[in-house]
PDB file of C-alpha atoms in Angstrom:
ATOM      1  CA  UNK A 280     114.393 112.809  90.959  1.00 87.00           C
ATOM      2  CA  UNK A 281     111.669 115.282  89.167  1.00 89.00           C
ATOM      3  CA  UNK A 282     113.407 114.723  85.907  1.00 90.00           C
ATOM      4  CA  UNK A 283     113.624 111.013  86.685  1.00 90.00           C
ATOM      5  CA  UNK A 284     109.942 111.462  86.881  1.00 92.00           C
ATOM      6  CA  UNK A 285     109.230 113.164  83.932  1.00 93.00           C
ATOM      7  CA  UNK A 286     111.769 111.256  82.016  1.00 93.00           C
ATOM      8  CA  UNK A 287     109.809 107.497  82.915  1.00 92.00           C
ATOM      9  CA  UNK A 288     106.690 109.288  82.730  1.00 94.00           C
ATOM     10  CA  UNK A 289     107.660 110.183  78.544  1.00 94.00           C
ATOM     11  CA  UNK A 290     108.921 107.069  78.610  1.00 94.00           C
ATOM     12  CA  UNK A 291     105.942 105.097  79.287  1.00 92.00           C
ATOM     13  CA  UNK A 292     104.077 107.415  77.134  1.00 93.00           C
ATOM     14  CA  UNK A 293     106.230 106.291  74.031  1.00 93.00           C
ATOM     15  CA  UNK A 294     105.400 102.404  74.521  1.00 91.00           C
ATOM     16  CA  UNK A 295     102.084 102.675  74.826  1.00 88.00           C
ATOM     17  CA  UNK A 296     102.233 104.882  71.868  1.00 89.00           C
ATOM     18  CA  UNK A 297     104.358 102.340  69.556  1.00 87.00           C
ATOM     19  CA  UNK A 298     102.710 100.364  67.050  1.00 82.00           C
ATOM     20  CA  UNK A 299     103.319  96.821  68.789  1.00 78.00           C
ATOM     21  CA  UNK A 300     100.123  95.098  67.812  1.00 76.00           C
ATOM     22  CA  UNK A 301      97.800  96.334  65.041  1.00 74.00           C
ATOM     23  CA  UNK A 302      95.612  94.036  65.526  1.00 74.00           C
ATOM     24  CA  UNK A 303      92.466  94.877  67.975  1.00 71.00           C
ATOM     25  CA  UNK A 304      92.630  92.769  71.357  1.00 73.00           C
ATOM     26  CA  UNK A 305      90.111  91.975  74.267  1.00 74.00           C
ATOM     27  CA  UNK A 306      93.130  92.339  76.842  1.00 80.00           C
ATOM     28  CA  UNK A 307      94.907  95.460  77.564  1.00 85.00           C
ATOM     29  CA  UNK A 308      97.874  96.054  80.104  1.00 87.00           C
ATOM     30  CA  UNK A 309      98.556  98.242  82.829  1.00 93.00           C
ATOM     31  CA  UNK A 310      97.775 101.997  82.619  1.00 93.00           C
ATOM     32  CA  UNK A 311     101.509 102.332  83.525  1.00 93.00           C
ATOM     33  CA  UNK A 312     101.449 106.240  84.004  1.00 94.00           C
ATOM     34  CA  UNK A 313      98.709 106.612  86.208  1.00 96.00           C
ATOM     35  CA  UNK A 314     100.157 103.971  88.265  1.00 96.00           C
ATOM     36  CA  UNK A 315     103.650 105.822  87.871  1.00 94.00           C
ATOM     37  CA  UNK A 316     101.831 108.728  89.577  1.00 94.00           C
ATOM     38  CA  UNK A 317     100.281 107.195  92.413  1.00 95.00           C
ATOM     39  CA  UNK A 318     103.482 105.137  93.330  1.00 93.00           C
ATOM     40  CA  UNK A 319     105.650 108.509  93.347  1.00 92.00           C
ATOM     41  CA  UNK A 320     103.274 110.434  95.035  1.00 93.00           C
ATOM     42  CA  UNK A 321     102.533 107.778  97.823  1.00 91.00           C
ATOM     43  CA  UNK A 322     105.995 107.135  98.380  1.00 89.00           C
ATOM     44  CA  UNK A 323     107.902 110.524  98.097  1.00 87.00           C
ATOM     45  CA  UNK A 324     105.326 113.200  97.412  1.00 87.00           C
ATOM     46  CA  UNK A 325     108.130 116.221  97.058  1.00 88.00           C
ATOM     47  CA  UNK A 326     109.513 113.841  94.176  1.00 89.00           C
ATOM     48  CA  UNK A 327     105.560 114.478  91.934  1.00 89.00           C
ATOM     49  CA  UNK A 328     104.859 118.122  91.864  1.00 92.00           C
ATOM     50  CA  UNK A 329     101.238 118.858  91.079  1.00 93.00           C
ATOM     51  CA  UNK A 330     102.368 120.756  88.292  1.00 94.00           C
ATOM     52  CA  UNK A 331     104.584 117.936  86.747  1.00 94.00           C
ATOM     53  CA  UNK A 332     101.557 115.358  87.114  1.00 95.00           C
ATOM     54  CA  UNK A 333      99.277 117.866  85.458  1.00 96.00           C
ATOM     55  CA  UNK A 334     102.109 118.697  82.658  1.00 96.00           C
ATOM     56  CA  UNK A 335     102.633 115.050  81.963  1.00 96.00           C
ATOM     57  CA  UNK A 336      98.940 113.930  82.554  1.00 96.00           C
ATOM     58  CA  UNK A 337      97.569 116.886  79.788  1.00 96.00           C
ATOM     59  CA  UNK A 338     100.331 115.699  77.240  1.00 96.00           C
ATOM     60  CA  UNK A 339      99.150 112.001  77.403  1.00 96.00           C
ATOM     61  CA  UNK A 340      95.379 113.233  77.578  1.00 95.00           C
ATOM     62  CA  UNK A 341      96.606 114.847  73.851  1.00 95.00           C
ATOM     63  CA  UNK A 342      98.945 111.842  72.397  1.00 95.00           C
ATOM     64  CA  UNK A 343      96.044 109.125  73.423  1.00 93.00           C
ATOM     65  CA  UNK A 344      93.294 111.002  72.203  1.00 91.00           C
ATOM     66  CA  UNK A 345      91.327 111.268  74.975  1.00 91.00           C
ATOM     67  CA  UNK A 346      89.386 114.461  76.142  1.00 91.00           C
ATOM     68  CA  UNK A 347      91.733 117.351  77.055  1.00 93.00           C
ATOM     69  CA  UNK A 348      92.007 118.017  80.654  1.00 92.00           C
ATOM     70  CA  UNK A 349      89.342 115.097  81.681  1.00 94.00           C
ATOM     71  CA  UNK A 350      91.602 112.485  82.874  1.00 95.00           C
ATOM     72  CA  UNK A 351      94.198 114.672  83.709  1.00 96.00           C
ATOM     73  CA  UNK A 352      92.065 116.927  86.511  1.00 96.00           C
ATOM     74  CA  UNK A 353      90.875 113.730  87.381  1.00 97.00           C
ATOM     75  CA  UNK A 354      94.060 112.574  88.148  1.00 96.00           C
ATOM     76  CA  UNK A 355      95.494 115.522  89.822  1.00 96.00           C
ATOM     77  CA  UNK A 356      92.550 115.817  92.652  1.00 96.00           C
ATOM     78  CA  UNK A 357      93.266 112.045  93.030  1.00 96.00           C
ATOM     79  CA  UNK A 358      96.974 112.066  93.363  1.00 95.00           C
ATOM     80  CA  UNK A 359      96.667 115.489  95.664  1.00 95.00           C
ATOM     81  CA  UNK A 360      94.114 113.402  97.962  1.00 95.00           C
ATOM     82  CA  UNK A 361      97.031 110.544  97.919  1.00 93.00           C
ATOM     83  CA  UNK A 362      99.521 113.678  98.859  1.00 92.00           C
ATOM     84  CA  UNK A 363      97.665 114.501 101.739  1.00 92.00           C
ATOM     85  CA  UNK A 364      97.374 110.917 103.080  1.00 90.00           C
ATOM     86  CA  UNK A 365     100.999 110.338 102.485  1.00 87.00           C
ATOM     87  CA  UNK A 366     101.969 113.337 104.297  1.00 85.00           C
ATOM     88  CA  UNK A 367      99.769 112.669 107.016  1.00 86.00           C
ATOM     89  CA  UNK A 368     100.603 109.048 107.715  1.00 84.00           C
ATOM     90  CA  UNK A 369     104.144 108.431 106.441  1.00 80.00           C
ATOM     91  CA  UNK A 370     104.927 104.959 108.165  1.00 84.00           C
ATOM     92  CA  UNK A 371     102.213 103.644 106.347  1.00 85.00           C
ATOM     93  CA  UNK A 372     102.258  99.893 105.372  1.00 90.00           C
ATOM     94  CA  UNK A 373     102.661  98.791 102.262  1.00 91.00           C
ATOM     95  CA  UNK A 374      99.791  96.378 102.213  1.00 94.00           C
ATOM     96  CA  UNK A 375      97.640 100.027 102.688  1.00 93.00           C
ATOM     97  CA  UNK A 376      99.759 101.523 100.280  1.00 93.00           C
ATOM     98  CA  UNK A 377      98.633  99.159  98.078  1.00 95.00           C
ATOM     99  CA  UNK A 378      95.224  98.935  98.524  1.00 96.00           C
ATOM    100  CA  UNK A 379      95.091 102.944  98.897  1.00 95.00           C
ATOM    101  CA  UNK A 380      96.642 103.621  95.415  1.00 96.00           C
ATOM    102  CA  UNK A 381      93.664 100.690  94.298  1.00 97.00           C
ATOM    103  CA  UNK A 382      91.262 102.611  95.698  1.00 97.00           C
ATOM    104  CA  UNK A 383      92.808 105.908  94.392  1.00 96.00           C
ATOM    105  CA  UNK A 384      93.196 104.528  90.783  1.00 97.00           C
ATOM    106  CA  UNK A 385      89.209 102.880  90.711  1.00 97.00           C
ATOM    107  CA  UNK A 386      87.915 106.034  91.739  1.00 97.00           C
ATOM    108  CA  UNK A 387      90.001 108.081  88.644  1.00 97.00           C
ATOM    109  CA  UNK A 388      88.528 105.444  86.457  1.00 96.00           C
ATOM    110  CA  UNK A 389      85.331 105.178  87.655  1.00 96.00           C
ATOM    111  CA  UNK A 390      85.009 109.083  87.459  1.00 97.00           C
ATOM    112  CA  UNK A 391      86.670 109.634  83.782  1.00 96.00           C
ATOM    113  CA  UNK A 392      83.672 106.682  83.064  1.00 95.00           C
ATOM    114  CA  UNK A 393      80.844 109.369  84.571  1.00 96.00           C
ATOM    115  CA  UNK A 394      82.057 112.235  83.433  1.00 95.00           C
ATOM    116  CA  UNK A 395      82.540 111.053  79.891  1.00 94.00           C
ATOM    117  CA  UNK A 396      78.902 109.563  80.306  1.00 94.00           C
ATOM    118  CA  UNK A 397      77.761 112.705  81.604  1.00 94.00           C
ATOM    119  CA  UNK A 398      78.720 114.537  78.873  1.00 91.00           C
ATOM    120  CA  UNK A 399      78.708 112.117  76.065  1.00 90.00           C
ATOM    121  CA  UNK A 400      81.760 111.081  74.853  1.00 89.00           C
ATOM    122  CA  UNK A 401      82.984 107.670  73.363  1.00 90.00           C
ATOM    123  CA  UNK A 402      84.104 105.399  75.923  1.00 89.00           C
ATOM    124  CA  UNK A 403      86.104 102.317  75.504  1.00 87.00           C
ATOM    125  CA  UNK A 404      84.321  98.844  76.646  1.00 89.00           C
ATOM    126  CA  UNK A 405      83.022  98.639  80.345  1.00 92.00           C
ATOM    127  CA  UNK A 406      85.323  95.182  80.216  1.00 91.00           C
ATOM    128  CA  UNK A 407      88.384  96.621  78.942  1.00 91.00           C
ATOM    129  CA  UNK A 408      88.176  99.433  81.234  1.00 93.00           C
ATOM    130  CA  UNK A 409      87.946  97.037  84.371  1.00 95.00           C
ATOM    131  CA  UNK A 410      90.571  94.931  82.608  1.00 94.00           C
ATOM    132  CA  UNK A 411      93.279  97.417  82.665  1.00 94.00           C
ATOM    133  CA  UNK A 412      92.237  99.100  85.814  1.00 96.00           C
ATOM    134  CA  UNK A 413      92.547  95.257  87.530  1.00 96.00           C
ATOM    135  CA  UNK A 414      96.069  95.354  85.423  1.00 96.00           C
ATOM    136  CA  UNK A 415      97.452  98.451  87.022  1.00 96.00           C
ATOM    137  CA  UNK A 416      96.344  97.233  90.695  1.00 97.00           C
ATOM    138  CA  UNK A 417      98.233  94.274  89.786  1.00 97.00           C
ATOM    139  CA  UNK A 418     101.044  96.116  88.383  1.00 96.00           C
ATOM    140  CA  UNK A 419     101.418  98.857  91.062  1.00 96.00           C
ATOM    141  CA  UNK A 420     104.507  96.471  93.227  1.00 96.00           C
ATOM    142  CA  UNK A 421     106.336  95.892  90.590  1.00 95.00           C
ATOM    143  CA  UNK A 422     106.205  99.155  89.786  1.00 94.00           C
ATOM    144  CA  UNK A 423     106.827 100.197  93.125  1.00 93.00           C
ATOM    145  CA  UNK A 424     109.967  97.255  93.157  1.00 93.00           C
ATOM    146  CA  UNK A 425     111.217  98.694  90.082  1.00 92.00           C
ATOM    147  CA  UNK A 426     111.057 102.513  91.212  1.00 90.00           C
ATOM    148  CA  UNK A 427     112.903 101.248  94.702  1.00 89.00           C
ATOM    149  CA  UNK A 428     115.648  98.963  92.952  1.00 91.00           C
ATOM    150  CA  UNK A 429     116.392 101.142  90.156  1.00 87.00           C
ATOM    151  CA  UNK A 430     116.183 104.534  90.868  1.00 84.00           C
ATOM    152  CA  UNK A 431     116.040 104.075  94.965  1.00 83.00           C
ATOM    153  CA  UNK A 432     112.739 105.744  95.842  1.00 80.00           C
ATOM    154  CA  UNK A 433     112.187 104.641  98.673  1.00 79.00           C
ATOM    155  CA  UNK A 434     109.941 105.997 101.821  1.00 79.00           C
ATOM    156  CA  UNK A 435     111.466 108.414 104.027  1.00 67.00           C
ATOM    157  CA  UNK A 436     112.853 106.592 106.998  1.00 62.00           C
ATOM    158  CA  UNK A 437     111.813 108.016 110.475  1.00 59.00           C
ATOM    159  CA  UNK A 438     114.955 108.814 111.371  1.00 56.00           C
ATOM    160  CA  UNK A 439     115.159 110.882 108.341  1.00 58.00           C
ATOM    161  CA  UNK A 440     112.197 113.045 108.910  1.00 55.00           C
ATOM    162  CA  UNK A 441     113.266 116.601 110.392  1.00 49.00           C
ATOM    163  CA  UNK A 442     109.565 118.511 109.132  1.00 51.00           C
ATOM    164  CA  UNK A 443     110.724 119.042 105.109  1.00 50.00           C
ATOM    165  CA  UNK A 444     108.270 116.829 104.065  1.00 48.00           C
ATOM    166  CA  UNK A 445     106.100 119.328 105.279  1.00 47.00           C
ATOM    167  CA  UNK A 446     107.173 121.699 102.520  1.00 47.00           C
ATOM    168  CA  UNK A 447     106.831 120.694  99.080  1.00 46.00           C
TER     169      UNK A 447
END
């Protein structure tokens, strides 16, 4: 399931990375890796290593461009605080699944928006940021439907659980 991970995560990568549309929009999708991440990491956290979200998160801070290591750290501490929750409450609902990974992904974005303010680096449009951040929220079940019908992650059931979930 780690390669699965990986191989979805490369996958994504290359379409966002194909020349679909050369001309400039005001409407951008989904920030499908980011929302790859939390979904994986919410719903089986020994399937997301740290060190595979960090791999995959630094190569996509390269290919797009954006400040090396920025997003990516950002991203990491975010998806480790999702780790923690997940491990902590495993039956959670998926209503507050959903609205945690919302609340996980606004803070990523609204700290990549600081932190490039802080230390001065081009930043996109406020709007298209909020656009595609409102895009991934939106796009974070059928993600999560796509994840569970394709490749069958699904939660751990609790008669599953015998403490490895403990140990990642």
């Amino acid at each position: 399931m780690r390669s699965a991970f990986v191989a979805i995560a490369l996958l994504s990568i290359y379409w966002q990375l194909l020349p679909l549309n050369t001309v400039p929009t005001t409407f951008t999708g989904p920030d499908l890796l980011l929302v790859l991440c939390t979904a994986w990491v919410l719903r089986r956290p020994e399937y997301a290593p740290i060190y595979l979200i960090a791999a995959v998160m630094q190569l996509a801070d390269f290919l797009f461009l954006r400040p090396p290591g920025l997003f990516a750290a950002i991203t990491v501490f975010a998806c480790e605080n999702l780790r923690r929750r997940a491990l902590t409450n495993p039956d959670m609902h998926f209503t507050v699944e959903w609205l945690t990974a919302a609340g996980a992904m606004t803070a990523i974005v609204l700290a990549n928006r600081v932190f490039s303010a802080m230390f001065v680096i081009d930043q996109t449009s406020l709007g298209l940021t909020l656009i595609q951040l409102i895009m991934s929220i939106i796009a974070y079940p059928l993600v999560v439907g796509f994840c569970a019908l394709f490749l069958g992650l699904r939660k751990v059931a609790p008669h599953q659980r015998d403490g490895q979930m403990g140990r990642i």
